Amino acid sequence: MNIEEPIPGPSTQSVHAGSPRQRPGHAITTPITQSATFTFVDSDDLSAFMQSKIWGEVGEEGREEYGRYGNPSVNAVEKRLAALEGGEDAVLFASGMAAITTLLLASLPTGAHIVMTNDCYRRTRQFCTTFLKRLGIETSVVPMGDYDAMEAVIVPKKTRIIISESPTNPYLRLVDFAKIAEIGRQHKVVTLIDSTFGTPINQLPLSYGIDYVLHSATKYLGGHNDLLAGVIIGSAERIGALRQAQGVLGSVLAPHNAYLLERGLKTLALRVQKQNENGLALACYLEAHPKIERVWYPGLESHPDYDLAHQQMKGFGGVVSFTVKGDYETTKRFIDALRLPYIAPSLGGTESLVEQPAIMSYFEKEPEERLELGIFDNLVRYSTGIEDAHDIIADIEQALAQIG
Ligand SMILES: *Cc1c(COP(=O)(O)O)cnc(C)c1O
Protein backbone atom coordinates (compact mmCIF):
# COMPACT_ATOMS: atom_id res chain seq x y z
CA MET A 1 0.00 0.00 0.00
CA ASN A 2 1.22 3.43 -0.87
CA ILE A 3 0.71 5.74 2.07
CA GLU A 4 0.98 9.36 0.99
CA GLU A 5 2.29 11.85 3.48
CA PRO A 6 -0.37 14.51 4.08
CA ILE A 7 0.71 17.99 2.91
CA PRO A 8 0.94 20.18 5.99
CA GLY A 9 -1.28 23.27 6.14
CA PRO A 10 0.08 26.77 5.61
CA SER A 11 0.29 27.61 9.33
CA THR A 12 2.27 24.43 10.04
CA GLN A 13 4.54 25.20 7.10
CA SER A 14 5.04 28.80 8.25
CA VAL A 15 6.47 27.41 11.50
CA HIS A 16 8.27 24.25 10.40
CA ALA A 17 8.84 23.88 6.65
CA GLY A 18 12.38 23.14 5.62
CA SER A 19 13.69 23.07 9.20
CA PRO A 20 15.81 20.26 10.56
CA ARG A 21 14.38 18.62 13.69
CA GLN A 22 17.67 19.14 15.52
CA ARG A 23 19.80 22.24 15.24
CA PRO A 24 23.29 22.97 16.53
CA GLY A 25 23.25 23.01 20.34
CA HIS A 26 19.63 21.71 20.26
CA ALA A 27 18.37 25.29 19.85
CA ILE A 28 14.73 25.59 18.75
CA THR A 29 15.58 28.56 16.50
CA THR A 30 17.97 28.69 13.56
CA PRO A 31 21.19 30.25 14.86
CA ILE A 32 22.36 33.49 13.23
CA THR A 33 25.56 32.43 11.49
CA GLN A 34 27.24 35.82 11.54
CA SER A 35 30.20 34.76 9.47
CA ALA A 36 31.61 36.28 6.28
CA THR A 37 33.72 33.24 5.46
CA PHE A 38 33.85 29.53 6.32
CA THR A 39 36.99 27.60 7.18
CA PHE A 40 38.55 24.32 6.01
CA VAL A 41 40.34 21.84 8.27
CA ASP A 42 43.23 21.34 5.84
CA SER A 43 44.05 21.44 2.14
CA ASP A 44 42.55 17.99 1.50
CA ASP A 45 39.29 19.17 3.04
CA LEU A 46 39.36 22.19 0.71
CA SER A 47 40.14 20.20 -2.43
CA ALA A 48 37.42 17.65 -1.60
CA PHE A 49 34.95 20.55 -1.28
CA MET A 50 36.08 22.06 -4.60
CA GLN A 51 35.78 18.65 -6.31
CA SER A 52 32.26 18.14 -5.01
CA LYS A 53 31.30 21.59 -6.34
CA ILE A 54 32.68 20.82 -9.81
CA TRP A 55 30.75 17.55 -9.95
CA GLY A 56 27.63 19.22 -8.54
CA GLU A 57 27.57 16.71 -5.70
CA VAL A 58 25.66 17.19 -2.50
CA GLY A 59 28.43 17.89 -0.03
CA GLU A 60 28.37 18.04 3.73
CA GLU A 61 25.02 19.42 4.95
CA GLY A 62 25.33 23.14 5.63
CA ARG A 63 28.96 23.32 4.41
CA GLU A 64 29.55 26.81 3.06
CA GLU A 65 32.55 28.54 1.53
CA TYR A 66 32.04 32.29 1.49
CA GLY A 67 29.12 34.51 2.53
CA ARG A 68 28.31 35.72 -0.98
CA TYR A 69 27.76 32.11 -2.12
CA GLY A 70 25.65 30.93 0.80
CA ASN A 71 24.96 31.16 4.53
CA PRO A 72 23.16 28.60 6.74
CA SER A 73 20.80 31.17 8.30
CA VAL A 74 19.80 32.37 4.84
CA ASN A 75 19.48 28.86 3.39
CA ALA A 76 17.12 27.78 6.18
CA VAL A 77 14.64 30.54 5.26
CA GLU A 78 15.01 29.77 1.55
CA LYS A 79 13.89 26.19 2.22
CA ARG A 80 10.85 27.38 4.15
CA LEU A 81 9.84 29.85 1.46
CA ALA A 82 10.24 27.22 -1.28
CA ALA A 83 7.96 24.88 0.69
CA LEU A 84 5.35 27.58 1.31
CA GLU A 85 5.17 28.44 -2.41
CA GLY A 86 5.24 24.81 -3.52
CA GLY A 87 8.51 25.35 -5.41
CA GLU A 88 11.67 23.25 -5.55
CA ASP A 89 14.05 25.97 -4.43
CA ALA A 90 14.24 29.65 -3.47
CA VAL A 91 16.91 32.30 -3.34
CA LEU A 92 16.82 35.29 -0.99
CA PHE A 93 18.04 38.80 -1.83
CA ALA A 94 18.84 42.00 0.03
CA SER A 95 15.50 43.51 -1.11
CA GLY A 96 12.65 42.93 -3.53
CA MET A 97 14.34 45.21 -6.05
CA ALA A 98 17.62 43.31 -5.66
CA ALA A 99 15.67 40.15 -6.56
CA ILE A 100 14.13 41.53 -9.74
CA THR A 101 17.25 43.37 -10.93
CA THR A 102 19.50 40.34 -10.32
CA LEU A 103 17.16 38.00 -12.19
CA LEU A 104 16.79 40.29 -15.21
CA LEU A 105 20.47 41.29 -15.40
CA ALA A 106 21.53 37.68 -15.07
CA SER A 107 19.14 36.15 -17.60
CA LEU A 108 18.57 38.67 -20.43
CA PRO A 109 20.97 39.19 -23.33
CA THR A 110 21.27 42.41 -25.33
CA GLY A 111 18.43 42.55 -27.83
CA ALA A 112 16.02 40.75 -25.52
CA HIS A 113 12.44 41.93 -25.09
CA ILE A 114 10.32 42.03 -21.92
CA VAL A 115 6.53 42.05 -21.76
CA MET A 116 5.12 43.65 -18.64
CA THR A 117 1.60 44.44 -17.50
CA ASN A 118 0.73 47.99 -16.44
CA ASP A 119 -0.27 49.10 -12.92
CA CYS A 120 2.92 47.55 -11.58
CA TYR A 121 5.53 48.50 -8.99
CA ARG A 122 6.98 51.67 -10.44
CA ARG A 123 10.61 50.88 -9.64
CA THR A 124 10.37 47.59 -11.58
CA ARG A 125 8.98 49.50 -14.54
CA GLN A 126 11.68 52.16 -14.14
CA PHE A 127 14.44 49.54 -14.05
CA CYS A 128 13.18 47.92 -17.28
CA THR A 129 12.37 51.06 -19.24
CA THR A 130 15.51 53.05 -18.32
CA PHE A 131 18.37 50.86 -16.99
CA LEU A 132 17.75 47.81 -19.18
CA LYS A 133 16.94 50.01 -22.18
CA ARG A 134 20.51 51.36 -21.98
CA LEU A 135 21.72 47.76 -22.33
CA GLY A 136 19.64 47.27 -25.46
CA ILE A 137 16.74 45.47 -23.77
CA GLU A 138 13.28 46.70 -24.74
CA THR A 139 10.10 46.53 -22.67
CA SER A 140 6.48 46.53 -23.87
CA VAL A 141 3.84 47.44 -21.32
CA VAL A 142 0.37 45.96 -21.95
CA PRO A 143 -2.91 46.63 -20.09
CA MET A 144 -3.81 44.26 -17.24
CA GLY A 145 -6.24 41.60 -18.37
CA ASP A 146 -5.67 42.12 -22.13
CA TYR A 147 -4.24 38.73 -23.11
CA ASP A 148 -4.63 39.40 -26.84
CA ALA A 149 -2.48 42.51 -26.50
CA MET A 150 0.04 40.44 -24.57
CA GLU A 151 0.30 37.82 -27.31
CA ALA A 152 0.39 40.49 -30.00
CA VAL A 153 3.55 42.17 -28.64
CA ILE A 154 5.51 38.91 -28.21
CA VAL A 155 8.40 38.79 -30.69
CA PRO A 156 9.51 35.22 -31.48
CA LYS A 157 13.01 34.45 -30.13
CA LYS A 158 13.40 38.00 -28.74
CA THR A 159 10.75 38.06 -26.02
CA ARG A 160 12.29 36.27 -23.05
CA ILE A 161 10.07 37.03 -20.09
CA ILE A 162 6.52 38.05 -19.19
CA ILE A 163 6.35 39.95 -15.89
CA SER A 164 3.16 40.69 -14.03
CA GLU A 165 2.09 41.53 -10.53
CA SER A 166 -1.06 40.06 -9.08
CA PRO A 167 -2.74 41.69 -7.20
CA THR A 168 -1.33 44.98 -8.51
CA ASN A 169 -0.60 48.22 -6.80
CA PRO A 170 -2.68 50.31 -6.23
CA TYR A 171 -5.80 48.97 -8.00
CA LEU A 172 -5.43 45.32 -6.95
CA ARG A 173 -6.00 43.98 -10.47
CA LEU A 174 -5.34 40.27 -11.03
CA VAL A 175 -3.88 38.28 -13.90
CA ASP A 176 -5.17 34.83 -14.74
CA PHE A 177 -2.19 32.62 -13.82
CA ALA A 178 -3.34 29.70 -15.98
CA LYS A 179 -3.71 31.98 -19.03
CA ILE A 180 -0.30 33.64 -18.56
CA ALA A 181 1.39 30.26 -18.05
CA GLU A 182 -0.26 28.97 -21.24
CA ILE A 183 0.86 32.01 -23.26
CA GLY A 184 4.38 31.50 -21.90
CA ARG A 185 4.41 27.82 -22.87
CA GLN A 186 3.05 28.45 -26.35
CA HIS A 187 5.56 31.15 -27.17
CA LYS A 188 8.46 29.62 -25.19
CA VAL A 189 8.65 32.66 -22.94
CA VAL A 190 9.44 32.45 -19.22
CA THR A 191 6.77 33.84 -16.86
CA LEU A 192 7.21 35.70 -13.57
CA ILE A 193 4.56 36.74 -11.07
CA ASP A 194 5.33 39.32 -8.41
CA SER A 195 3.10 37.83 -5.72
CA THR A 196 4.02 40.34 -2.99
CA PHE A 197 0.40 41.46 -2.51
CA GLY A 198 -0.86 37.88 -2.77
CA THR A 199 1.34 35.95 -0.31
CA PRO A 200 1.63 32.14 -0.43
CA ILE A 201 -1.27 31.99 2.02
CA ASN A 202 -3.71 33.50 -0.50
CA GLN A 203 -2.39 32.21 -3.84
CA LEU A 204 0.15 29.80 -5.36
CA PRO A 205 1.11 30.91 -8.88
CA LEU A 206 3.63 28.07 -9.40
CA SER A 207 0.79 25.54 -9.17
CA TYR A 208 -0.64 27.03 -12.40
CA GLY A 209 2.63 26.53 -14.29
CA ILE A 210 4.18 29.97 -13.71
CA ASP A 211 8.01 29.73 -13.81
CA TYR A 212 9.08 32.22 -11.16
CA VAL A 213 7.34 33.73 -8.14
CA LEU A 214 8.87 36.87 -6.66
CA HIS A 215 8.15 38.60 -3.37
CA SER A 216 9.27 41.72 -1.69
CA ALA A 217 9.68 39.89 1.64
CA THR A 218 9.83 43.37 3.18
CA LYS A 219 6.02 43.32 3.10
CA TYR A 220 3.83 40.40 4.32
CA LEU A 221 6.54 37.73 4.59
CA GLY A 222 8.68 39.68 7.06
CA GLY A 223 5.51 41.31 8.29
CA HIS A 224 6.89 43.56 11.02
CA ASN A 225 8.22 46.56 9.09
CA ASP A 226 11.70 45.83 10.46
CA LEU A 227 13.62 44.39 7.50
CA LEU A 228 14.14 44.54 3.74
CA ALA A 229 14.38 41.31 1.76
CA GLY A 230 13.36 39.77 -1.55
CA VAL A 231 12.89 36.19 -2.71
CA ILE A 232 12.47 34.29 -5.98
CA ILE A 233 11.05 30.75 -6.00
CA GLY A 234 11.03 28.27 -8.89
CA SER A 235 12.48 25.02 -10.19
CA ALA A 236 15.79 23.74 -8.81
CA GLU A 237 17.42 24.30 -12.20
CA ARG A 238 16.30 27.92 -12.63
CA ILE A 239 17.02 28.86 -9.02
CA GLY A 240 20.43 27.13 -9.14
CA ALA A 241 21.41 29.32 -12.12
CA LEU A 242 20.07 32.41 -10.37
CA ARG A 243 22.05 31.59 -7.22
CA GLN A 244 25.25 31.36 -9.30
CA ALA A 245 24.47 34.78 -10.78
CA GLN A 246 23.84 36.22 -7.34
CA GLY A 247 27.30 35.01 -6.31
CA VAL A 248 28.68 37.33 -9.00
CA LEU A 249 26.27 40.27 -8.62
CA GLY A 250 26.42 40.18 -4.82
CA SER A 251 22.81 41.06 -3.93
CA VAL A 252 22.76 38.75 -0.89
CA LEU A 253 20.65 38.94 2.27
CA ALA A 254 22.49 39.48 5.56
CA PRO A 255 22.20 36.55 8.05
CA HIS A 256 20.70 38.75 10.75
CA ASN A 257 17.90 39.81 8.41
CA ALA A 258 17.36 36.16 7.50
CA TYR A 259 16.80 35.44 11.18
CA LEU A 260 14.25 38.27 11.47
CA LEU A 261 12.51 37.02 8.33
CA GLU A 262 12.31 33.46 9.67
CA ARG A 263 10.88 34.76 12.92
CA GLY A 264 8.33 36.87 11.04
CA LEU A 265 7.36 33.93 8.82
CA LYS A 266 6.26 31.84 11.79
CA THR A 267 3.13 33.98 12.11
CA LEU A 268 2.58 34.51 8.37
CA ALA A 269 -0.62 32.46 8.11
CA LEU A 270 -2.10 34.03 11.27
CA ARG A 271 -1.25 37.56 10.21
CA VAL A 272 -2.49 37.20 6.64
CA GLN A 273 -5.75 35.65 7.84
CA LYS A 274 -6.31 38.66 10.08
CA GLN A 275 -5.34 41.07 7.31
CA ASN A 276 -7.72 39.33 4.88
CA GLU A 277 -10.51 39.88 7.43
CA ASN A 278 -9.51 43.48 8.08
CA GLY A 279 -9.20 44.27 4.36
CA LEU A 280 -12.64 42.86 3.57
CA ALA A 281 -14.30 44.57 6.55
CA LEU A 282 -12.73 47.92 5.65
CA ALA A 283 -13.63 47.59 1.96
CA CYS A 284 -17.28 46.78 2.76
CA TYR A 285 -17.51 49.67 5.21
CA LEU A 286 -16.02 52.16 2.76
CA GLU A 287 -18.17 51.04 -0.14
CA ALA A 288 -21.32 51.83 1.84
CA HIS A 289 -20.07 55.26 2.99
CA PRO A 290 -21.57 58.36 1.30
CA LYS A 291 -18.28 60.30 1.44
CA ILE A 292 -16.40 57.63 -0.50
CA GLU A 293 -16.44 57.77 -4.29
CA ARG A 294 -15.08 54.33 -5.24
CA VAL A 295 -13.37 51.34 -3.61
CA TRP A 296 -10.97 48.85 -5.22
CA TYR A 297 -10.78 45.50 -3.42
CA PRO A 298 -10.85 42.10 -5.19
CA GLY A 299 -13.23 40.70 -2.57
CA LEU A 300 -15.93 43.21 -3.56
CA GLU A 301 -18.37 42.40 -6.35
CA SER A 302 -17.72 45.86 -7.80
CA HIS A 303 -14.06 44.97 -8.51
CA PRO A 304 -13.35 44.06 -12.18
CA ASP A 305 -11.50 40.88 -11.11
CA TYR A 306 -13.99 39.66 -8.49
CA ASP A 307 -14.69 36.34 -10.27
CA LEU A 308 -11.04 35.59 -10.95
CA ALA A 309 -10.20 36.48 -7.35
CA HIS A 310 -12.62 33.81 -6.13
CA GLN A 311 -11.10 31.24 -8.48
CA GLN A 312 -7.44 31.77 -7.74
CA MET A 313 -7.23 33.38 -4.28
CA LYS A 314 -8.15 32.12 -0.82
CA GLY A 315 -8.30 35.61 0.64
CA PHE A 316 -7.84 39.08 -0.82
CA GLY A 317 -5.20 40.64 1.41
CA GLY A 318 -5.00 43.68 3.62
CA VAL A 319 -4.67 46.49 1.07
CA VAL A 320 -7.71 48.58 0.14
CA SER A 321 -7.57 51.47 -2.33
CA PHE A 322 -10.32 54.10 -2.53
CA THR A 323 -11.13 57.60 -3.66
CA VAL A 324 -12.60 60.15 -1.27
CA LYS A 325 -15.32 62.46 -2.62
CA GLY A 326 -13.35 65.68 -2.94
CA ASP A 327 -10.01 66.94 -4.21
CA TYR A 328 -6.30 66.68 -3.32
CA GLU A 329 -6.77 68.94 -0.27
CA THR A 330 -9.88 67.14 1.05
CA THR A 331 -8.00 63.84 0.79
CA LYS A 332 -4.98 65.30 2.61
CA ARG A 333 -7.26 66.49 5.42
CA PHE A 334 -8.88 63.05 5.67
CA ILE A 335 -5.50 61.33 5.95
CA ASP A 336 -4.23 63.82 8.51
CA ALA A 337 -7.36 63.23 10.60
CA LEU A 338 -6.64 59.50 10.88
CA ARG A 339 -5.18 58.50 14.24
CA LEU A 340 -4.49 54.80 13.89
CA PRO A 341 -2.43 54.17 10.72
CA TYR A 342 1.00 55.67 10.19
CA ILE A 343 1.65 57.70 7.05
CA ALA A 344 4.39 55.65 5.39
CA PRO A 345 5.20 53.74 2.23
CA SER A 346 5.09 49.91 2.35
CA LEU A 347 2.35 47.46 3.33
CA GLY A 348 1.72 44.06 4.80
CA GLY A 349 3.18 44.63 8.26
CA THR A 350 1.55 44.45 11.67
CA GLU A 351 0.91 48.22 11.74
CA SER A 352 -1.73 49.78 9.49
CA LEU A 353 -0.19 52.22 7.01
CA VAL A 354 -1.88 54.83 4.85
CA GLU A 355 -0.76 56.93 1.91
CA GLN A 356 -2.06 59.32 -0.70
CA PRO A 357 -0.16 58.08 -3.79
CA ALA A 358 -0.30 61.57 -5.35
CA ILE A 359 1.91 62.82 -2.48
CA MET A 360 3.88 59.63 -1.76
CA SER A 361 5.00 57.53 -4.73
CA TYR A 362 4.03 59.94 -7.51
CA PHE A 363 4.89 63.30 -5.90
CA GLU A 364 7.37 64.45 -8.54
CA LYS A 365 4.95 63.82 -11.39
CA GLU A 366 2.76 66.58 -12.83
CA PRO A 367 -0.99 66.16 -12.09
CA GLU A 368 -1.60 65.34 -15.81
CA GLU A 369 1.12 62.68 -15.79
CA ARG A 370 -0.38 61.17 -12.65
CA LEU A 371 -3.78 60.99 -14.31
CA GLU A 372 -2.22 59.32 -17.34
CA LEU A 373 -0.84 56.66 -15.00
CA GLY A 374 -4.30 56.40 -13.44
CA ILE A 375 -3.28 57.95 -10.13
CA PHE A 376 -6.11 60.20 -8.95
CA ASP A 377 -5.41 63.10 -6.58
CA ASN A 378 -8.13 61.82 -4.22
CA LEU A 379 -6.81 58.23 -4.18
CA VAL A 380 -5.92 56.65 -0.82
CA ARG A 381 -4.11 53.34 -0.30
CA TYR A 382 -4.80 51.82 3.09
CA SER A 383 -2.78 48.78 4.14
CA THR A 384 -4.42 47.19 7.13
CA GLY A 385 -2.25 45.77 9.87
CA ILE A 386 -3.35 43.21 12.42
CA GLU A 387 -5.27 45.64 14.63
CA ASP A 388 -8.96 44.99 15.35
CA ALA A 389 -11.24 45.79 12.41
CA HIS A 390 -13.66 47.78 14.57
CA ASP A 391 -10.84 50.12 15.66
CA ILE A 392 -9.66 50.62 12.08
CA ILE A 393 -13.23 51.40 10.99
CA ALA A 394 -14.05 53.66 13.95
CA ASP A 395 -10.93 55.67 13.17
CA ILE A 396 -11.93 56.03 9.49
CA GLU A 397 -15.42 57.07 10.57
CA GLN A 398 -14.16 59.90 12.79
CA ALA A 399 -11.75 61.09 10.08
CA LEU A 400 -14.45 61.14 7.40
CA ALA A 401 -16.74 63.05 9.79
CA GLN A 402 -14.10 65.79 9.93
CA ILE A 403 -13.94 66.50 6.20
CA GLY A 404 -17.41 68.07 6.09
C1 LIG B 1 7.82 46.83 -2.30
C2 LIG B 1 7.64 46.11 -3.57
C3 LIG B 1 8.73 45.75 -4.37
C4 LIG B 1 10.15 46.15 -4.02
O1 LIG B 1 10.59 45.51 -2.88
P1 LIG B 1 11.68 46.12 -1.87
O2 LIG B 1 11.80 45.08 -0.84
O3 LIG B 1 11.13 47.42 -1.35
O4 LIG B 1 12.92 46.34 -2.67
C5 LIG B 1 8.49 45.02 -5.51
N1 LIG B 1 7.22 44.67 -5.86
C6 LIG B 1 6.15 45.00 -5.13
C7 LIG B 1 4.80 44.59 -5.57
C8 LIG B 1 6.32 45.73 -3.95
O5 LIG B 1 5.25 46.07 -3.22
PDB file of N, CA and C in Angstrom, residues 74-112:
ATOM      1  N   VAL A  74      20.543  31.954   6.027  1.00  0.00           N
ATOM      2  CA  VAL A  74      19.798  32.371   4.842  1.00  0.00           C
ATOM      3  C   VAL A  74      19.178  31.138   4.174  1.00  0.00           C
ATOM      4  N   ASN A  75      19.977  30.068   4.058  1.00  0.00           N
ATOM      5  CA  ASN A  75      19.479  28.859   3.389  1.00  0.00           C
ATOM      6  C   ASN A  75      18.272  28.256   4.098  1.00  0.00           C
ATOM      7  N   ALA A  76      18.249  28.340   5.420  1.00  0.00           N
ATOM      8  CA  ALA A  76      17.119  27.784   6.179  1.00  0.00           C
ATOM      9  C   ALA A  76      15.815  28.480   5.778  1.00  0.00           C
ATOM     10  N   VAL A  77      15.865  29.796   5.625  1.00  0.00           N
ATOM     11  CA  VAL A  77      14.642  30.537   5.264  1.00  0.00           C
ATOM     12  C   VAL A  77      14.272  30.262   3.810  1.00  0.00           C
ATOM     13  N   GLU A  78      15.286  30.095   2.957  1.00  0.00           N
ATOM     14  CA  GLU A  78      15.010  29.767   1.549  1.00  0.00           C
ATOM     15  C   GLU A  78      14.221  28.464   1.449  1.00  0.00           C
ATOM     16  N   LYS A  79      14.601  27.487   2.255  1.00  0.00           N
ATOM     17  CA  LYS A  79      13.891  26.191   2.220  1.00  0.00           C
ATOM     18  C   LYS A  79      12.441  26.374   2.638  1.00  0.00           C
ATOM     19  N   ARG A  80      12.222  27.188   3.681  1.00  0.00           N
ATOM     20  CA  ARG A  80      10.849  27.379   4.154  1.00  0.00           C
ATOM     21  C   ARG A  80      10.000  28.093   3.102  1.00  0.00           C
ATOM     22  N   LEU A  81      10.593  29.094   2.463  1.00  0.00           N
ATOM     23  CA  LEU A  81       9.835  29.849   1.457  1.00  0.00           C
ATOM     24  C   LEU A  81       9.528  28.984   0.239  1.00  0.00           C
ATOM     25  N   ALA A  82      10.479  28.128  -0.151  1.00  0.00           N
ATOM     26  CA  ALA A  82      10.237  27.221  -1.279  1.00  0.00           C
ATOM     27  C   ALA A  82       9.062  26.300  -0.938  1.00  0.00           C
ATOM     28  N   ALA A  83       9.038  25.776   0.282  1.00  0.00           N
ATOM     29  CA  ALA A  83       7.958  24.876   0.691  1.00  0.00           C
ATOM     30  C   ALA A  83       6.612  25.610   0.704  1.00  0.00           C
ATOM     31  N   LEU A  84       6.601  26.817   1.238  1.00  0.00           N
ATOM     32  CA  LEU A  84       5.345  27.578   1.312  1.00  0.00           C
ATOM     33  C   LEU A  84       4.771  27.865  -0.069  1.00  0.00           C
ATOM     34  N   GLU A  85       5.645  28.122  -1.051  1.00  0.00           N
ATOM     35  CA  GLU A  85       5.171  28.441  -2.409  1.00  0.00           C
ATOM     36  C   GLU A  85       4.947  27.189  -3.244  1.00  0.00           C
ATOM     37  N   GLY A  86       5.344  26.031  -2.721  1.00  0.00           N
ATOM     38  CA  GLY A  86       5.238  24.815  -3.519  1.00  0.00           C
ATOM     39  C   GLY A  86       6.258  24.757  -4.635  1.00  0.00           C
ATOM     40  N   GLY A  87       7.440  25.363  -4.417  1.00  0.00           N
ATOM     41  CA  GLY A  87       8.514  25.348  -5.414  1.00  0.00           C
ATOM     42  C   GLY A  87       9.639  24.433  -4.973  1.00  0.00           C
ATOM     43  N   GLU A  88      10.561  24.144  -5.896  1.00  0.00           N
ATOM     44  CA  GLU A  88      11.672  23.254  -5.552  1.00  0.00           C
ATOM     45  C   GLU A  88      12.753  23.979  -4.757  1.00  0.00           C
ATOM     46  N   ASP A  89      12.966  25.241  -5.084  1.00  0.00           N
ATOM     47  CA  ASP A  89      14.054  25.970  -4.426  1.00  0.00           C
ATOM     48  C   ASP A  89      13.728  27.463  -4.425  1.00  0.00           C
ATOM     49  N   ALA A  90      14.443  28.207  -3.576  1.00  0.00           N
ATOM     50  CA  ALA A  90      14.236  29.646  -3.465  1.00  0.00           C
ATOM     51  C   ALA A  90      15.579  30.301  -3.237  1.00  0.00           C
ATOM     52  N   VAL A  91      15.698  31.559  -3.664  1.00  0.00           N
ATOM     53  CA  VAL A  91      16.911  32.305  -3.338  1.00  0.00           C
ATOM     54  C   VAL A  91      16.511  33.670  -2.787  1.00  0.00           C
ATOM     55  N   LEU A  92      17.133  34.028  -1.665  1.00  0.00           N
ATOM     56  CA  LEU A  92      16.819  35.292  -0.992  1.00  0.00           C
ATOM     57  C   LEU A  92      17.760  36.396  -1.465  1.00  0.00           C
ATOM     58  N   PHE A  93      17.269  37.626  -1.402  1.00  0.00           N
ATOM     59  CA  PHE A  93      18.044  38.797  -1.834  1.00  0.00           C
ATOM     60  C   PHE A  93      17.940  39.894  -0.771  1.00  0.00           C
ATOM     61  N   ALA A  94      18.801  40.902  -0.941  1.00  0.00           N
ATOM     62  CA  ALA A  94      18.842  42.002   0.028  1.00  0.00           C
ATOM     63  C   ALA A  94      17.556  42.822   0.051  1.00  0.00           C
ATOM     64  N   SER A  95      16.777  42.788  -1.039  1.00  0.00           N
ATOM     65  CA  SER A  95      15.502  43.510  -1.107  1.00  0.00           C
ATOM     66  C   SER A  95      14.710  42.944  -2.272  1.00  0.00           C
ATOM     67  N   GLY A  96      13.458  43.348  -2.386  1.00  0.00           N
ATOM     68  CA  GLY A  96      12.647  42.934  -3.529  1.00  0.00           C
ATOM     69  C   GLY A  96      13.251  43.421  -4.834  1.00  0.00           C
ATOM     70  N   MET A  97      13.743  44.664  -4.828  1.00  0.00           N
ATOM     71  CA  MET A  97      14.344  45.208  -6.048  1.00  0.00           C
ATOM     72  C   MET A  97      15.636  44.479  -6.402  1.00  0.00           C
ATOM     73  N   ALA A  98      16.405  44.082  -5.388  1.00  0.00           N
ATOM     74  CA  ALA A  98      17.625  43.306  -5.659  1.00  0.00           C
ATOM     75  C   ALA A  98      17.246  41.986  -6.336  1.00  0.00           C
ATOM     76  N   ALA A  99      16.112  41.412  -5.954  1.00  0.00           N
ATOM     77  CA  ALA A  99      15.670  40.152  -6.559  1.00  0.00           C
ATOM     78  C   ALA A  99      15.355  40.347  -8.037  1.00  0.00           C
ATOM     79  N   ILE A 100      14.548  41.357  -8.335  1.00  0.00           N
ATOM     80  CA  ILE A 100      14.128  41.532  -9.736  1.00  0.00           C
ATOM     81  C   ILE A 100      15.308  41.971 -10.611  1.00  0.00           C
ATOM     82  N   THR A 101      16.137  42.878 -10.096  1.00  0.00           N
ATOM     83  CA  THR A 101      17.248  43.372 -10.928  1.00  0.00           C
ATOM     84  C   THR A 101      18.270  42.257 -11.164  1.00  0.00           C
ATOM     85  N   THR A 102      18.540  41.445 -10.149  1.00  0.00           N
ATOM     86  CA  THR A 102      19.499  40.344 -10.317  1.00  0.00           C
ATOM     87  C   THR A 102      18.988  39.346 -11.349  1.00  0.00           C
ATOM     88  N   LEU A 103      17.711  38.978 -11.238  1.00  0.00           N
ATOM     89  CA  LEU A 103      17.158  38.000 -12.192  1.00  0.00           C
ATOM     90  C   LEU A 103      17.250  38.519 -13.623  1.00  0.00           C
ATOM     91  N   LEU A 104      16.837  39.778 -13.831  1.00  0.00           N
ATOM     92  CA  LEU A 104      16.793  40.286 -15.207  1.00  0.00           C
ATOM     93  C   LEU A 104      18.201  40.520 -15.751  1.00  0.00           C
ATOM     94  N   LEU A 105      19.090  41.075 -14.932  1.00  0.00           N
ATOM     95  CA  LEU A 105      20.473  41.290 -15.398  1.00  0.00           C
ATOM     96  C   LEU A 105      21.153  39.966 -15.724  1.00  0.00           C
ATOM     97  N   ALA A 106      20.849  38.957 -14.916  1.00  0.00           N
ATOM     98  CA  ALA A 106      21.530  37.678 -15.072  1.00  0.00           C
ATOM     99  C   ALA A 106      20.997  36.879 -16.256  1.00  0.00           C
ATOM    100  N   SER A 107      19.718  37.086 -16.627  1.00  0.00           N
ATOM    101  CA  SER A 107      19.140  36.154 -17.597  1.00  0.00           C
ATOM    102  C   SER A 107      18.859  36.753 -18.974  1.00  0.00           C
ATOM    103  N   LEU A 108      18.954  38.088 -19.139  1.00  0.00           N
ATOM    104  CA  LEU A 108      18.572  38.668 -20.428  1.00  0.00           C
ATOM    105  C   LEU A 108      19.785  39.126 -21.239  1.00  0.00           C
ATOM    106  N   PRO A 109      19.895  38.690 -22.481  1.00  0.00           N
ATOM    107  CA  PRO A 109      20.971  39.187 -23.329  1.00  0.00           C
ATOM    108  C   PRO A 109      20.567  40.502 -23.993  1.00  0.00           C
ATOM    109  N   THR A 110      21.553  41.227 -24.519  1.00  0.00           N
ATOM    110  CA  THR A 110      21.266  42.413 -25.327  1.00  0.00           C
ATOM    111  C   THR A 110      20.347  42.002 -26.469  1.00  0.00           C
ATOM    112  N   GLY A 111      19.369  42.868 -26.756  1.00  0.00           N
ATOM    113  CA  GLY A 111      18.432  42.551 -27.830  1.00  0.00           C
ATOM    114  C   GLY A 111      17.193  41.817 -27.348  1.00  0.00           C
ATOM    115  N   ALA A 112      17.188  41.456 -26.055  1.00  0.00           N
ATOM    116  CA  ALA A 112      16.021  40.749 -25.519  1.00  0.00           C
ATOM    117  C   ALA A 112      14.847  41.713 -25.362  1.00  0.00           C
TER     118      ALA A 112
END
